[in-house]
Amino acid sequence: MVTPLMADHSPQARAAEGFDKSSFRIDWTTRTVRCPEGSTSIGWHPVTQHGLDAIVVEFDRWDCRACPSQKRCTTSVRGSRMLTLRPKEAHEALARARTEQKTKTWKDKYALIAGIEGTVNQALDITGLRRARYRGLQKVRLQHAFSATAINIIRLDAHWTDHPLRRVRTSRLERLAYKLTA
Ligand code: SF4
């Protein structure tokens, strides 16, 4: 499956100069994390969140309160930064995928797939292709041929009139997959 991971929506990732997860260096052997200001975490707590394994990393509140970059890092009332990580394999796979999806090769590949998926969505929405309107294989085959012809004409018209193509929808499955892995 070639599909983009949804963006990191944490306040730190959305802020112009915020410290998102990728700003931290994780040492899986010693179970510690080093922050961009050079402080080392003081807590590494394996937990279960929504039925999945996760690790909550805790930084010392006195380090964070005295930190010149605190505003870029945390908005917590306690004043200290907490990080939630996935287990090592999942975390590294996510990081790899996020890096890869910024490359031109990946974007070109996804653009191709997005065009195909857009066409499939259009066929389903416009011609109601999910349901057979008739009984009998021959009639259903004829329905498919009519649907394909209609879609070809619609897309040719879009091509000739520079009409923008459909955007790809983010399915519930994709959104759920993100929720489980982010
Ligand atoms: S707020 Fe805490 S975790 Fe964040 S950069 Fe400063 S010392 Fe490091």
PDB file of C-alpha atoms and ligand atoms in Angstrom:
ATOM      1  CA  MET A   1       0.000   0.000   0.000  1.00  0.00           C
ATOM      2  CA  VAL A   2       1.325   3.447  -0.883  1.00  0.00           C
ATOM      3  CA  THR A   3      -0.379   6.007   1.268  1.00  0.00           C
ATOM      4  CA  PRO A   4       0.867   9.054   3.130  1.00  0.00           C
ATOM      5  CA  LEU A   5       0.999   9.170   6.877  1.00  0.00           C
ATOM      6  CA  MET A   6      -1.043  12.021   8.176  1.00  0.00           C
ATOM      7  CA  ALA A   7       0.954  14.949   9.441  1.00  0.00           C
ATOM      8  CA  ASP A   8       1.961  15.296  13.064  1.00  0.00           C
ATOM      9  CA  HIS A   9      -0.740  17.548  14.555  1.00  0.00           C
ATOM     10  CA  SER A  10       0.934  18.136  17.903  1.00  0.00           C
ATOM     11  CA  PRO A  11       1.215  21.809  18.962  1.00  0.00           C
ATOM     12  CA  GLN A  12       5.007  21.521  18.710  1.00  0.00           C
ATOM     13  CA  ALA A  13       4.823  20.277  15.104  1.00  0.00           C
ATOM     14  CA  ARG A  14       2.359  23.004  14.133  1.00  0.00           C
ATOM     15  CA  ALA A  15       4.384  25.804  15.725  1.00  0.00           C
ATOM     16  CA  ALA A  16       6.856  27.503  13.394  1.00  0.00           C
ATOM     17  CA  GLU A  17       9.894  26.627  15.502  1.00  0.00           C
ATOM     18  CA  GLY A  18       8.451  24.001  17.824  1.00  0.00           C
ATOM     19  CA  PHE A  19      10.341  20.937  19.006  1.00  0.00           C
ATOM     20  CA  ASP A  20       8.426  17.979  17.598  1.00  0.00           C
ATOM     21  CA  LYS A  21       9.382  14.348  18.220  1.00  0.00           C
ATOM     22  CA  SER A  22      11.986  14.337  15.479  1.00  0.00           C
ATOM     23  CA  SER A  23      13.956  16.987  17.408  1.00  0.00           C
ATOM     24  CA  PHE A  24      14.735  14.484  20.187  1.00  0.00           C
ATOM     25  CA  ARG A  25      17.456  11.814  20.154  1.00  0.00           C
ATOM     26  CA  ILE A  26      16.337   8.468  21.483  1.00  0.00           C
ATOM     27  CA  ASP A  27      18.725   5.938  22.975  1.00  0.00           C
ATOM     28  CA  TRP A  28      16.762   2.668  22.982  1.00  0.00           C
ATOM     29  CA  THR A  29      19.539   0.831  24.828  1.00  0.00           C
ATOM     30  CA  THR A  30      19.737   3.086  27.851  1.00  0.00           C
ATOM     31  CA  ARG A  31      16.041   4.020  27.572  1.00  0.00           C
ATOM     32  CA  THR A  32      16.760   7.706  27.642  1.00  0.00           C
ATOM     33  CA  VAL A  33      15.957  10.634  25.368  1.00  0.00           C
ATOM     34  CA  ARG A  34      18.070  13.710  24.826  1.00  0.00           C
ATOM     35  CA  CYS A  35      16.218  16.930  24.058  1.00  0.00           C
ATOM     36  CA  PRO A  36      17.396  19.696  21.682  1.00  0.00           C
ATOM     37  CA  GLU A  37      18.685  21.723  24.650  1.00  0.00           C
ATOM     38  CA  GLY A  38      20.815  18.813  25.840  1.00  0.00           C
ATOM     39  CA  SER A  39      18.773  17.629  28.832  1.00  0.00           C
ATOM     40  CA  THR A  40      18.349  13.907  29.386  1.00  0.00           C
ATOM     41  CA  SER A  41      14.982  12.415  30.271  1.00  0.00           C
ATOM     42  CA  ILE A  42      14.396  11.162  33.793  1.00  0.00           C
ATOM     43  CA  GLY A  43      11.535   8.729  33.165  1.00  0.00           C
ATOM     44  CA  TRP A  44      10.787   5.941  30.668  1.00  0.00           C
ATOM     45  CA  HIS A  45       7.362   4.425  31.337  1.00  0.00           C
ATOM     46  CA  PRO A  46       5.976   1.577  29.203  1.00  0.00           C
ATOM     47  CA  VAL A  47       2.181   2.000  29.073  1.00  0.00           C
ATOM     48  CA  THR A  48      -0.817   0.817  27.090  1.00  0.00           C
ATOM     49  CA  GLN A  49      -2.744   3.465  25.172  1.00  0.00           C
ATOM     50  CA  HIS A  50      -5.930   2.553  23.285  1.00  0.00           C
ATOM     51  CA  GLY A  51      -4.883  -1.083  23.546  1.00  0.00           C
ATOM     52  CA  LEU A  52      -1.427  -0.488  22.075  1.00  0.00           C
ATOM     53  CA  ASP A  53       2.031  -0.462  23.613  1.00  0.00           C
ATOM     54  CA  ALA A  54       3.580   2.954  24.063  1.00  0.00           C
ATOM     55  CA  ILE A  55       6.331   4.605  26.062  1.00  0.00           C
ATOM     56  CA  VAL A  56       5.853   7.833  27.948  1.00  0.00           C
ATOM     57  CA  VAL A  57       9.100   9.742  28.375  1.00  0.00           C
ATOM     58  CA  GLU A  58       9.387  12.325  31.085  1.00  0.00           C
ATOM     59  CA  PHE A  59      11.770  15.252  31.444  1.00  0.00           C
ATOM     60  CA  ASP A  60      12.774  16.885  34.681  1.00  0.00           C
ATOM     61  CA  ARG A  61      10.475  19.787  35.453  1.00  0.00           C
ATOM     62  CA  TRP A  62      13.321  21.870  36.896  1.00  0.00           C
ATOM     63  CA  ASP A  63      15.345  21.428  33.701  1.00  0.00           C
ATOM     64  CA  CYS A  64      12.350  22.479  31.629  1.00  0.00           C
ATOM     65  CA  ARG A  65      11.361  25.429  33.797  1.00  0.00           C
ATOM     66  CA  ALA A  66      14.875  26.835  33.515  1.00  0.00           C
ATOM     67  CA  CYS A  67      15.088  26.106  29.797  1.00  0.00           C
ATOM     68  CA  PRO A  68      15.357  29.076  27.397  1.00  0.00           C
ATOM     69  CA  SER A  69      13.402  27.093  24.767  1.00  0.00           C
ATOM     70  CA  GLN A  70      10.555  25.997  27.023  1.00  0.00           C
ATOM     71  CA  LYS A  71       7.921  27.867  24.977  1.00  0.00           C
ATOM     72  CA  ARG A  72       8.992  26.004  21.822  1.00  0.00           C
ATOM     73  CA  CYS A  73       8.756  22.691  23.607  1.00  0.00           C
ATOM     74  CA  THR A  74       5.815  22.465  25.987  1.00  0.00           C
ATOM     75  CA  THR A  75       2.597  24.143  27.004  1.00  0.00           C
ATOM     76  CA  SER A  76       1.956  21.850  29.967  1.00  0.00           C
ATOM     77  CA  VAL A  77       0.860  23.345  33.257  1.00  0.00           C
ATOM     78  CA  ARG A  78       3.635  21.471  35.045  1.00  0.00           C
ATOM     79  CA  GLY A  79       6.067  23.164  32.716  1.00  0.00           C
ATOM     80  CA  SER A  80       7.875  19.966  31.755  1.00  0.00           C
ATOM     81  CA  ARG A  81       7.908  18.071  28.476  1.00  0.00           C
ATOM     82  CA  MET A  82       6.455  14.592  28.089  1.00  0.00           C
ATOM     83  CA  LEU A  83       6.873  12.521  24.941  1.00  0.00           C
ATOM     84  CA  THR A  84       4.824   9.543  23.840  1.00  0.00           C
ATOM     85  CA  LEU A  85       6.720   7.063  21.683  1.00  0.00           C
ATOM     86  CA  ARG A  86       5.743   3.840  19.981  1.00  0.00           C
ATOM     87  CA  PRO A  87       7.956   0.787  20.567  1.00  0.00           C
ATOM     88  CA  LYS A  88      11.273   0.897  18.707  1.00  0.00           C
ATOM     89  CA  GLU A  89      10.272  -0.967  15.497  1.00  0.00           C
ATOM     90  CA  ALA A  90       7.057   1.020  15.034  1.00  0.00           C
ATOM     91  CA  HIS A  91       8.751   4.302  15.888  1.00  0.00           C
ATOM     92  CA  GLU A  92      11.562   3.727  13.401  1.00  0.00           C
ATOM     93  CA  ALA A  93       9.176   2.568  10.683  1.00  0.00           C
ATOM     94  CA  LEU A  94       7.107   5.744  11.132  1.00  0.00           C
ATOM     95  CA  ALA A  95      10.185   7.959  11.050  1.00  0.00           C
ATOM     96  CA  ARG A  96      11.428   6.216   7.885  1.00  0.00           C
ATOM     97  CA  ALA A  97       8.049   6.561   6.191  1.00  0.00           C
ATOM     98  CA  ARG A  98       7.786  10.250   7.099  1.00  0.00           C
ATOM     99  CA  THR A  99      11.252  10.911   5.678  1.00  0.00           C
ATOM    100  CA  GLU A 100      10.555   8.904   2.546  1.00  0.00           C
ATOM    101  CA  GLN A 101       7.291  10.647   1.772  1.00  0.00           C
ATOM    102  CA  LYS A 102       9.138  13.958   1.465  1.00  0.00           C
ATOM    103  CA  THR A 103      11.226  12.667  -1.448  1.00  0.00           C
ATOM    104  CA  LYS A 104      10.410  13.375  -5.101  1.00  0.00           C
ATOM    105  CA  THR A 105      10.439   9.659  -5.952  1.00  0.00           C
ATOM    106  CA  TRP A 106       7.749   8.942  -3.396  1.00  0.00           C
ATOM    107  CA  LYS A 107       5.672  11.968  -4.420  1.00  0.00           C
ATOM    108  CA  ASP A 108       5.800  10.958  -8.094  1.00  0.00           C
ATOM    109  CA  LYS A 109       4.710   7.440  -7.217  1.00  0.00           C
ATOM    110  CA  TYR A 110       1.873   8.671  -5.019  1.00  0.00           C
ATOM    111  CA  ALA A 111       0.701  11.154  -7.671  1.00  0.00           C
ATOM    112  CA  LEU A 112       0.223   8.227 -10.034  1.00  0.00           C
ATOM    113  CA  ILE A 113      -1.692   6.218  -7.468  1.00  0.00           C
ATOM    114  CA  ALA A 114      -3.737   9.256  -6.426  1.00  0.00           C
ATOM    115  CA  GLY A 115      -4.885   9.667 -10.031  1.00  0.00           C
ATOM    116  CA  ILE A 116      -5.993   6.042 -10.186  1.00  0.00           C
ATOM    117  CA  GLU A 117      -7.742   6.200  -6.807  1.00  0.00           C
ATOM    118  CA  GLY A 118      -9.442   9.439  -7.830  1.00  0.00           C
ATOM    119  CA  THR A 119     -10.817   7.664 -10.894  1.00  0.00           C
ATOM    120  CA  VAL A 120     -12.053   4.744  -8.810  1.00  0.00           C
ATOM    121  CA  ASN A 121     -13.783   7.128  -6.382  1.00  0.00           C
ATOM    122  CA  GLN A 122     -15.366   8.968  -9.262  1.00  0.00           C
ATOM    123  CA  ALA A 123     -16.647   5.718 -10.744  1.00  0.00           C
ATOM    124  CA  LEU A 124     -18.158   4.675  -7.423  1.00  0.00           C
ATOM    125  CA  ASP A 125     -19.750   8.050  -6.692  1.00  0.00           C
ATOM    126  CA  ILE A 126     -21.124   8.809 -10.124  1.00  0.00           C
ATOM    127  CA  THR A 127     -22.157   5.451 -11.476  1.00  0.00           C
ATOM    128  CA  GLY A 128     -22.984   3.633  -8.243  1.00  0.00           C
ATOM    129  CA  LEU A 129     -20.673   0.804  -9.264  1.00  0.00           C
ATOM    130  CA  ARG A 130     -20.732  -0.824  -5.847  1.00  0.00           C
ATOM    131  CA  ARG A 131     -24.155  -2.312  -6.504  1.00  0.00           C
ATOM    132  CA  ALA A 132     -25.348  -4.412  -9.391  1.00  0.00           C
ATOM    133  CA  ARG A 133     -28.545  -2.922 -10.780  1.00  0.00           C
ATOM    134  CA  TYR A 134     -29.600  -6.102 -12.513  1.00  0.00           C
ATOM    135  CA  ARG A 135     -29.636  -9.818 -11.957  1.00  0.00           C
ATOM    136  CA  GLY A 136     -27.577 -12.018 -14.198  1.00  0.00           C
ATOM    137  CA  LEU A 137     -23.936 -11.888 -15.148  1.00  0.00           C
ATOM    138  CA  GLN A 138     -24.488 -10.634 -18.679  1.00  0.00           C
ATOM    139  CA  LYS A 139     -26.590  -7.660 -17.573  1.00  0.00           C
ATOM    140  CA  VAL A 140     -24.128  -6.766 -14.817  1.00  0.00           C
ATOM    141  CA  ARG A 141     -21.305  -6.932 -17.338  1.00  0.00           C
ATOM    142  CA  LEU A 142     -23.245  -4.546 -19.559  1.00  0.00           C
ATOM    143  CA  GLN A 143     -23.762  -2.186 -16.582  1.00  0.00           C
ATOM    144  CA  HIS A 144     -19.987  -2.180 -16.010  1.00  0.00           C
ATOM    145  CA  ALA A 145     -19.332  -1.417 -19.679  1.00  0.00           C
ATOM    146  CA  PHE A 146     -21.781   1.531 -19.569  1.00  0.00           C
ATOM    147  CA  SER A 147     -20.214   2.812 -16.334  1.00  0.00           C
ATOM    148  CA  ALA A 148     -16.694   2.614 -17.809  1.00  0.00           C
ATOM    149  CA  THR A 149     -17.844   4.463 -20.929  1.00  0.00           C
ATOM    150  CA  ALA A 150     -19.488   7.198 -18.828  1.00  0.00           C
ATOM    151  CA  ILE A 151     -16.351   7.652 -16.735  1.00  0.00           C
ATOM    152  CA  ASN A 152     -14.156   7.798 -19.832  1.00  0.00           C
ATOM    153  CA  ILE A 153     -16.336  10.548 -21.316  1.00  0.00           C
ATOM    154  CA  ILE A 154     -16.391  12.502 -18.019  1.00  0.00           C
ATOM    155  CA  ARG A 155     -12.621  12.307 -17.707  1.00  0.00           C
ATOM    156  CA  LEU A 156     -11.997  13.212 -21.307  1.00  0.00           C
ATOM    157  CA  ASP A 157     -14.232  16.251 -20.803  1.00  0.00           C
ATOM    158  CA  ALA A 158     -12.256  17.133 -17.634  1.00  0.00           C
ATOM    159  CA  HIS A 159      -9.014  16.783 -19.593  1.00  0.00           C
ATOM    160  CA  TRP A 160     -10.179  18.925 -22.528  1.00  0.00           C
ATOM    161  CA  THR A 161     -11.717  21.643 -20.361  1.00  0.00           C
ATOM    162  CA  ASP A 162      -8.897  21.726 -17.750  1.00  0.00           C
ATOM    163  CA  HIS A 163     -11.384  20.784 -15.089  1.00  0.00           C
ATOM    164  CA  PRO A 164      -9.542  19.792 -11.878  1.00  0.00           C
ATOM    165  CA  LEU A 165      -9.541  16.106 -11.113  1.00  0.00           C
ATOM    166  CA  ARG A 166     -11.072  14.698  -7.982  1.00  0.00           C
ATOM    167  CA  ARG A 167      -8.983  14.693  -4.825  1.00  0.00           C
ATOM    168  CA  VAL A 168      -8.344  11.390  -3.128  1.00  0.00           C
ATOM    169  CA  ARG A 169     -10.421  10.883  -0.034  1.00  0.00           C
ATOM    170  CA  THR A 170      -8.828   9.783   3.222  1.00  0.00           C
ATOM    171  CA  SER A 171     -10.695   6.634   4.101  1.00  0.00           C
ATOM    172  CA  ARG A 172     -11.780   5.736   7.620  1.00  0.00           C
ATOM    173  CA  LEU A 173      -9.352   2.827   7.464  1.00  0.00           C
ATOM    174  CA  GLU A 174      -6.437   5.170   6.701  1.00  0.00           C
ATOM    175  CA  ARG A 175      -7.475   7.521   9.512  1.00  0.00           C
ATOM    176  CA  LEU A 176      -7.749   4.572  11.902  1.00  0.00           C
ATOM    177  CA  ALA A 177      -4.347   3.235  10.779  1.00  0.00           C
ATOM    178  CA  TYR A 178      -2.831   6.610  11.520  1.00  0.00           C
ATOM    179  CA  LYS A 179      -4.468   6.770  14.931  1.00  0.00           C
ATOM    180  CA  LEU A 180      -3.030   3.388  15.799  1.00  0.00           C
ATOM    181  CA  THR A 181       0.487   4.094  14.613  1.00  0.00           C
ATOM    182  CA  ALA A 182       1.054   7.808  15.286  1.00  0.00           C
TER     183      ALA A 182
HETATM  184  S1  SF4 B   1      11.674  22.354  27.705  1.00  0.00           S
HETATM  185 FE1  SF4 B   1      12.712  20.635  28.673  1.00  0.00          FE
HETATM  186  S2  SF4 B   1      12.691  19.010  27.161  1.00  0.00           S
HETATM  187 FE2  SF4 B   1      12.182  20.885  26.102  1.00  0.00          FE
HETATM  188  S3  SF4 B   1      14.128  21.612  25.264  1.00  0.00           S
HETATM  189 FE3  SF4 B   1      13.857  22.576  27.248  1.00  0.00          FE
HETATM  190  S4  SF4 B   1      14.856  21.238  28.733  1.00  0.00           S
HETATM  191 FE4  SF4 B   1      14.585  20.104  26.851  1.00  0.00          FE
END
